[in-house]
Amino acid sequence: MHSRSTPVLTRKGAALKAAVAAVVVLVLWLLTSYALFYNPPLSELQRADAVVVLGGASTERYPVGRGLVEDGWAPVLVLSHTDTPGNVDMDRVCNSRKSERIICFRPEPLTTRGEARAVARLADEHRWDTVLVVTSRYHMLRSYQHIGQCSEARLIMAASDPELGLFGWLPRFVEEVAGLAGGALRPVCANQI
């Protein structure tokens, strides 16, 4: 009788161990994601040759970039021009550009990888040594990785703060982890996509 109950207890014990292991992995992932994407280390602002504002979330990112130029951190404002719903504010500025201090570029493809390549080309063309890059807080690490793989310019990252609830942050954590892994496994400027 004792030998018949042992396999059931062993299966229950194995299931419990697997559940505990899954919870531990999930908690570690959440803590790491929090540190990397919600509360990333921020660079101290320094003067730069240009402020580059990456596309998407333009109502959040564009005011930060514009403010940095207005405050004298760089003489030129560079905007990603994508004609996508999340980029309306910057697209409007690019479509009605009235200042020589604004440069707009179209990334190809319309991804962080495309933006990294475009920023590297612009930095090379204009001989920018230092670029101040504005993007959402959760997107800073991947943007730094991607642009750094394409450009020798010194990068200073500046965060804009998205208004995301808990269920807005979780998908960002997943997307950013996948993007970082992609950049590590297949460097952005190693080959064209």
PDB file of C-alpha atoms in Angstrom:
ATOM      1  CA  MET A   1       0.000   0.000   0.000  1.00  0.00           C
ATOM      2  CA  HIS A   2       2.781   2.405   0.846  1.00  0.00           C
ATOM      3  CA  SER A   3       4.462   1.864  -2.541  1.00  0.00           C
ATOM      4  CA  ARG A   4       1.259   2.836  -4.441  1.00  0.00           C
ATOM      5  CA  SER A   5       0.978   6.265  -2.779  1.00  0.00           C
ATOM      6  CA  THR A   6       4.617   7.234  -3.369  1.00  0.00           C
ATOM      7  CA  PRO A   7       4.268   7.986  -7.129  1.00  0.00           C
ATOM      8  CA  VAL A   8       1.280  10.291  -6.463  1.00  0.00           C
ATOM      9  CA  LEU A   9       3.222  12.195  -3.802  1.00  0.00           C
ATOM     10  CA  THR A  10       6.253  12.375  -6.069  1.00  0.00           C
ATOM     11  CA  ARG A  11       4.145  13.845  -8.922  1.00  0.00           C
ATOM     12  CA  LYS A  12       2.562  16.373  -6.553  1.00  0.00           C
ATOM     13  CA  GLY A  13       5.986  17.293  -5.184  1.00  0.00           C
ATOM     14  CA  ALA A  14       7.399  17.715  -8.689  1.00  0.00           C
ATOM     15  CA  ALA A  15       4.445  19.894  -9.706  1.00  0.00           C
ATOM     16  CA  LEU A  16       4.884  22.038  -6.599  1.00  0.00           C
ATOM     17  CA  LYS A  17       8.619  22.430  -7.260  1.00  0.00           C
ATOM     18  CA  ALA A  18       7.911  23.420 -10.867  1.00  0.00           C
ATOM     19  CA  ALA A  19       5.319  25.984  -9.748  1.00  0.00           C
ATOM     20  CA  VAL A  20       7.702  27.470  -7.169  1.00  0.00           C
ATOM     21  CA  ALA A  21      10.502  27.607  -9.757  1.00  0.00           C
ATOM     22  CA  ALA A  22       8.184  29.378 -12.231  1.00  0.00           C
ATOM     23  CA  VAL A  23       7.188  31.962  -9.612  1.00  0.00           C
ATOM     24  CA  VAL A  24      10.849  32.564  -8.696  1.00  0.00           C
ATOM     25  CA  VAL A  25      11.788  33.049 -12.377  1.00  0.00           C
ATOM     26  CA  LEU A  26       8.847  35.431 -12.878  1.00  0.00           C
ATOM     27  CA  VAL A  27       9.773  37.494  -9.804  1.00  0.00           C
ATOM     28  CA  LEU A  28      13.431  37.687 -10.899  1.00  0.00           C
ATOM     29  CA  TRP A  29      12.361  38.756 -14.407  1.00  0.00           C
ATOM     30  CA  LEU A  30      10.056  41.442 -12.984  1.00  0.00           C
ATOM     31  CA  LEU A  31      12.770  42.785 -10.656  1.00  0.00           C
ATOM     32  CA  THR A  32      15.335  42.854 -13.464  1.00  0.00           C
ATOM     33  CA  SER A  33      12.864  44.489 -15.853  1.00  0.00           C
ATOM     34  CA  TYR A  34      12.017  47.097 -13.225  1.00  0.00           C
ATOM     35  CA  ALA A  35      15.693  47.958 -12.801  1.00  0.00           C
ATOM     36  CA  LEU A  36      16.471  48.042 -16.530  1.00  0.00           C
ATOM     37  CA  PHE A  37      13.341  49.604 -18.001  1.00  0.00           C
ATOM     38  CA  TYR A  38      11.304  51.346 -15.309  1.00  0.00           C
ATOM     39  CA  ASN A  39      14.202  52.709 -13.283  1.00  0.00           C
ATOM     40  CA  PRO A  40      17.209  52.649 -15.640  1.00  0.00           C
ATOM     41  CA  PRO A  41      20.450  54.391 -14.725  1.00  0.00           C
ATOM     42  CA  LEU A  42      20.370  57.902 -16.179  1.00  0.00           C
ATOM     43  CA  SER A  43      23.322  59.786 -17.619  1.00  0.00           C
ATOM     44  CA  GLU A  44      24.103  63.253 -16.407  1.00  0.00           C
ATOM     45  CA  LEU A  45      23.145  65.730 -19.124  1.00  0.00           C
ATOM     46  CA  GLN A  46      26.033  67.251 -21.056  1.00  0.00           C
ATOM     47  CA  ARG A  47      26.255  69.569 -24.025  1.00  0.00           C
ATOM     48  CA  ALA A  48      25.950  67.746 -27.318  1.00  0.00           C
ATOM     49  CA  ASP A  49      26.111  68.442 -31.037  1.00  0.00           C
ATOM     50  CA  ALA A  50      22.479  67.435 -31.505  1.00  0.00           C
ATOM     51  CA  VAL A  51      19.398  66.276 -29.624  1.00  0.00           C
ATOM     52  CA  VAL A  52      17.794  63.297 -31.380  1.00  0.00           C
ATOM     53  CA  VAL A  53      14.200  62.423 -30.489  1.00  0.00           C
ATOM     54  CA  LEU A  54      13.253  58.868 -31.428  1.00  0.00           C
ATOM     55  CA  GLY A  55       9.865  58.194 -32.991  1.00  0.00           C
ATOM     56  CA  GLY A  56       6.687  57.057 -31.324  1.00  0.00           C
ATOM     57  CA  ALA A  57       5.114  58.470 -28.178  1.00  0.00           C
ATOM     58  CA  SER A  58       5.779  61.946 -29.576  1.00  0.00           C
ATOM     59  CA  THR A  59       3.456  63.704 -27.123  1.00  0.00           C
ATOM     60  CA  GLU A  60       5.784  62.441 -24.394  1.00  0.00           C
ATOM     61  CA  ARG A  61       9.187  62.572 -26.136  1.00  0.00           C
ATOM     62  CA  TYR A  62       9.038  65.685 -28.326  1.00  0.00           C
ATOM     63  CA  PRO A  63       8.570  68.227 -25.479  1.00  0.00           C
ATOM     64  CA  VAL A  64      11.642  66.801 -23.715  1.00  0.00           C
ATOM     65  CA  GLY A  65      13.797  67.094 -26.845  1.00  0.00           C
ATOM     66  CA  ARG A  66      12.530  70.569 -27.712  1.00  0.00           C
ATOM     67  CA  GLY A  67      13.144  71.676 -24.116  1.00  0.00           C
ATOM     68  CA  LEU A  68      16.730  70.404 -24.192  1.00  0.00           C
ATOM     69  CA  VAL A  69      17.476  72.463 -27.315  1.00  0.00           C
ATOM     70  CA  GLU A  70      15.700  75.519 -25.897  1.00  0.00           C
ATOM     71  CA  ASP A  71      17.758  75.161 -22.704  1.00  0.00           C
ATOM     72  CA  GLY A  72      20.995  75.156 -24.732  1.00  0.00           C
ATOM     73  CA  TRP A  73      22.075  71.525 -24.426  1.00  0.00           C
ATOM     74  CA  ALA A  74      22.512  71.307 -28.227  1.00  0.00           C
ATOM     75  CA  PRO A  75      22.056  73.645 -31.197  1.00  0.00           C
ATOM     76  CA  VAL A  76      20.126  71.190 -33.386  1.00  0.00           C
ATOM     77  CA  LEU A  77      16.916  69.203 -32.856  1.00  0.00           C
ATOM     78  CA  VAL A  78      16.690  65.964 -34.861  1.00  0.00           C
ATOM     79  CA  LEU A  79      13.302  64.262 -35.183  1.00  0.00           C
ATOM     80  CA  SER A  80      12.294  60.819 -36.387  1.00  0.00           C
ATOM     81  CA  HIS A  81       9.589  61.368 -39.016  1.00  0.00           C
ATOM     82  CA  THR A  82       7.452  58.238 -39.365  1.00  0.00           C
ATOM     83  CA  ASP A  83       3.892  59.267 -40.324  1.00  0.00           C
ATOM     84  CA  THR A  84       2.554  56.811 -37.757  1.00  0.00           C
ATOM     85  CA  PRO A  85      -0.270  57.433 -35.246  1.00  0.00           C
ATOM     86  CA  GLY A  86       2.050  57.648 -32.238  1.00  0.00           C
ATOM     87  CA  ASN A  87       4.277  60.225 -33.903  1.00  0.00           C
ATOM     88  CA  VAL A  88       1.741  62.925 -34.824  1.00  0.00           C
ATOM     89  CA  ASP A  89       3.415  65.800 -32.943  1.00  0.00           C
ATOM     90  CA  MET A  90       6.853  65.290 -34.488  1.00  0.00           C
ATOM     91  CA  ASP A  91       5.427  64.551 -37.929  1.00  0.00           C
ATOM     92  CA  ARG A  92       3.534  67.845 -37.777  1.00  0.00           C
ATOM     93  CA  VAL A  93       6.776  69.699 -36.976  1.00  0.00           C
ATOM     94  CA  CYS A  94       8.606  67.895 -39.779  1.00  0.00           C
ATOM     95  CA  ASN A  95       5.853  68.604 -42.311  1.00  0.00           C
ATOM     96  CA  SER A  96       5.864  72.339 -41.486  1.00  0.00           C
ATOM     97  CA  ARG A  97       9.559  72.696 -40.701  1.00  0.00           C
ATOM     98  CA  LYS A  98      10.403  76.376 -40.468  1.00  0.00           C
ATOM     99  CA  SER A  99      13.753  76.268 -38.729  1.00  0.00           C
ATOM    100  CA  GLU A 100      17.224  75.375 -39.896  1.00  0.00           C
ATOM    101  CA  ARG A 101      17.841  74.091 -36.378  1.00  0.00           C
ATOM    102  CA  ILE A 102      15.481  71.151 -37.013  1.00  0.00           C
ATOM    103  CA  ILE A 103      16.498  68.088 -39.008  1.00  0.00           C
ATOM    104  CA  CYS A 104      13.968  65.349 -39.769  1.00  0.00           C
ATOM    105  CA  PHE A 105      14.803  61.840 -40.940  1.00  0.00           C
ATOM    106  CA  ARG A 106      12.794  58.825 -42.070  1.00  0.00           C
ATOM    107  CA  PRO A 107      14.060  55.583 -40.563  1.00  0.00           C
ATOM    108  CA  GLU A 108      14.125  52.536 -42.796  1.00  0.00           C
ATOM    109  CA  PRO A 109      12.645  50.285 -41.552  1.00  0.00           C
ATOM    110  CA  LEU A 110      10.325  52.115 -39.147  1.00  0.00           C
ATOM    111  CA  THR A 111      11.908  50.486 -36.103  1.00  0.00           C
ATOM    112  CA  THR A 112      14.536  51.275 -33.502  1.00  0.00           C
ATOM    113  CA  ARG A 113      16.992  49.439 -35.766  1.00  0.00           C
ATOM    114  CA  GLY A 114      16.124  51.766 -38.644  1.00  0.00           C
ATOM    115  CA  GLU A 115      16.446  54.786 -36.382  1.00  0.00           C
ATOM    116  CA  ALA A 116      19.849  53.594 -35.148  1.00  0.00           C
ATOM    117  CA  ARG A 117      21.152  53.369 -38.709  1.00  0.00           C
ATOM    118  CA  ALA A 118      19.728  56.789 -39.600  1.00  0.00           C
ATOM    119  CA  VAL A 119      21.181  58.454 -36.492  1.00  0.00           C
ATOM    120  CA  ALA A 120      24.588  56.919 -37.257  1.00  0.00           C
ATOM    121  CA  ARG A 121      24.455  58.261 -40.847  1.00  0.00           C
ATOM    122  CA  LEU A 122      23.465  61.738 -39.636  1.00  0.00           C
ATOM    123  CA  ALA A 123      26.176  61.775 -36.969  1.00  0.00           C
ATOM    124  CA  ASP A 124      28.734  60.802 -39.591  1.00  0.00           C
ATOM    125  CA  GLU A 125      27.479  63.331 -42.190  1.00  0.00           C
ATOM    126  CA  HIS A 126      27.389  66.218 -39.711  1.00  0.00           C
ATOM    127  CA  ARG A 127      30.499  65.113 -37.800  1.00  0.00           C
ATOM    128  CA  TRP A 128      28.668  65.008 -34.502  1.00  0.00           C
ATOM    129  CA  ASP A 129      30.879  63.750 -31.703  1.00  0.00           C
ATOM    130  CA  THR A 130      28.171  63.717 -29.028  1.00  0.00           C
ATOM    131  CA  VAL A 131      24.461  63.044 -29.466  1.00  0.00           C
ATOM    132  CA  LEU A 132      21.814  63.466 -26.786  1.00  0.00           C
ATOM    133  CA  VAL A 133      19.105  60.854 -27.478  1.00  0.00           C
ATOM    134  CA  VAL A 134      15.560  61.290 -26.125  1.00  0.00           C
ATOM    135  CA  THR A 135      13.276  58.305 -25.810  1.00  0.00           C
ATOM    136  CA  SER A 136      10.854  56.798 -23.324  1.00  0.00           C
ATOM    137  CA  ARG A 137      12.395  55.589 -20.084  1.00  0.00           C
ATOM    138  CA  TYR A 138      11.620  51.923 -20.885  1.00  0.00           C
ATOM    139  CA  HIS A 139      13.260  52.251 -24.320  1.00  0.00           C
ATOM    140  CA  MET A 140      16.573  53.801 -23.247  1.00  0.00           C
ATOM    141  CA  LEU A 141      18.691  50.674 -22.890  1.00  0.00           C
ATOM    142  CA  ARG A 142      17.674  49.153 -26.241  1.00  0.00           C
ATOM    143  CA  SER A 143      18.085  52.495 -28.026  1.00  0.00           C
ATOM    144  CA  TYR A 144      21.533  52.927 -26.510  1.00  0.00           C
ATOM    145  CA  GLN A 145      22.490  49.393 -27.556  1.00  0.00           C
ATOM    146  CA  HIS A 146      21.214  49.773 -31.119  1.00  0.00           C
ATOM    147  CA  ILE A 147      22.607  53.250 -31.828  1.00  0.00           C
ATOM    148  CA  GLY A 148      25.886  52.338 -30.141  1.00  0.00           C
ATOM    149  CA  GLN A 149      26.251  49.374 -32.495  1.00  0.00           C
ATOM    150  CA  CYS A 150      25.989  51.732 -35.478  1.00  0.00           C
ATOM    151  CA  SER A 151      27.705  54.943 -34.439  1.00  0.00           C
ATOM    152  CA  GLU A 152      30.965  55.971 -32.852  1.00  0.00           C
ATOM    153  CA  ALA A 153      29.396  59.169 -31.523  1.00  0.00           C
ATOM    154  CA  ARG A 154      29.211  59.454 -27.750  1.00  0.00           C
ATOM    155  CA  LEU A 155      25.633  58.871 -26.647  1.00  0.00           C
ATOM    156  CA  ILE A 156      23.931  60.601 -23.753  1.00  0.00           C
ATOM    157  CA  MET A 157      20.482  59.236 -23.044  1.00  0.00           C
ATOM    158  CA  ALA A 158      17.632  61.448 -21.800  1.00  0.00           C
ATOM    159  CA  ALA A 159      14.382  59.893 -20.632  1.00  0.00           C
ATOM    160  CA  SER A 160      10.840  60.980 -21.185  1.00  0.00           C
ATOM    161  CA  ASP A 161       8.355  59.564 -18.723  1.00  0.00           C
ATOM    162  CA  PRO A 162       5.430  57.579 -20.114  1.00  0.00           C
ATOM    163  CA  GLU A 163       2.148  57.445 -18.271  1.00  0.00           C
ATOM    164  CA  LEU A 164       1.661  53.690 -18.111  1.00  0.00           C
ATOM    165  CA  GLY A 165      -0.189  51.672 -15.512  1.00  0.00           C
ATOM    166  CA  LEU A 166       0.925  48.234 -14.380  1.00  0.00           C
ATOM    167  CA  PHE A 167      -0.636  46.574 -17.404  1.00  0.00           C
ATOM    168  CA  GLY A 168       1.020  49.112 -19.686  1.00  0.00           C
ATOM    169  CA  TRP A 169       4.491  48.389 -18.312  1.00  0.00           C
ATOM    170  CA  LEU A 170       4.367  44.591 -18.574  1.00  0.00           C
ATOM    171  CA  PRO A 171       4.119  44.488 -22.393  1.00  0.00           C
ATOM    172  CA  ARG A 172       6.934  47.068 -22.556  1.00  0.00           C
ATOM    173  CA  PHE A 173       9.106  44.823 -20.395  1.00  0.00           C
ATOM    174  CA  VAL A 174       8.503  41.896 -22.773  1.00  0.00           C
ATOM    175  CA  GLU A 175       9.145  43.995 -25.893  1.00  0.00           C
ATOM    176  CA  GLU A 176      12.344  45.523 -24.531  1.00  0.00           C
ATOM    177  CA  VAL A 177      13.777  42.183 -23.375  1.00  0.00           C
ATOM    178  CA  ALA A 178      13.090  40.735 -26.834  1.00  0.00           C
ATOM    179  CA  GLY A 179      14.622  43.785 -28.532  1.00  0.00           C
ATOM    180  CA  LEU A 180      17.765  43.639 -26.409  1.00  0.00           C
ATOM    181  CA  ALA A 181      18.142  39.931 -27.099  1.00  0.00           C
ATOM    182  CA  GLY A 182      17.694  40.586 -30.814  1.00  0.00           C
ATOM    183  CA  GLY A 183      20.343  43.306 -30.740  1.00  0.00           C
ATOM    184  CA  ALA A 184      22.749  41.022 -28.894  1.00  0.00           C
ATOM    185  CA  LEU A 185      22.170  38.030 -31.179  1.00  0.00           C
ATOM    186  CA  ARG A 186      22.080  40.007 -34.413  1.00  0.00           C
ATOM    187  CA  PRO A 187      23.846  43.369 -34.096  1.00  0.00           C
ATOM    188  CA  VAL A 188      21.937  46.184 -35.747  1.00  0.00           C
ATOM    189  CA  CYS A 189      24.559  47.392 -38.189  1.00  0.00           C
ATOM    190  CA  ALA A 190      26.205  44.043 -38.887  1.00  0.00           C
ATOM    191  CA  ASN A 191      23.820  43.510 -41.817  1.00  0.00           C
ATOM    192  CA  GLN A 192      20.722  45.072 -43.332  1.00  0.00           C
ATOM    193  CA  ILE A 193      17.291  43.806 -42.373  1.00  0.00           C
TER     194      ILE A 193
END
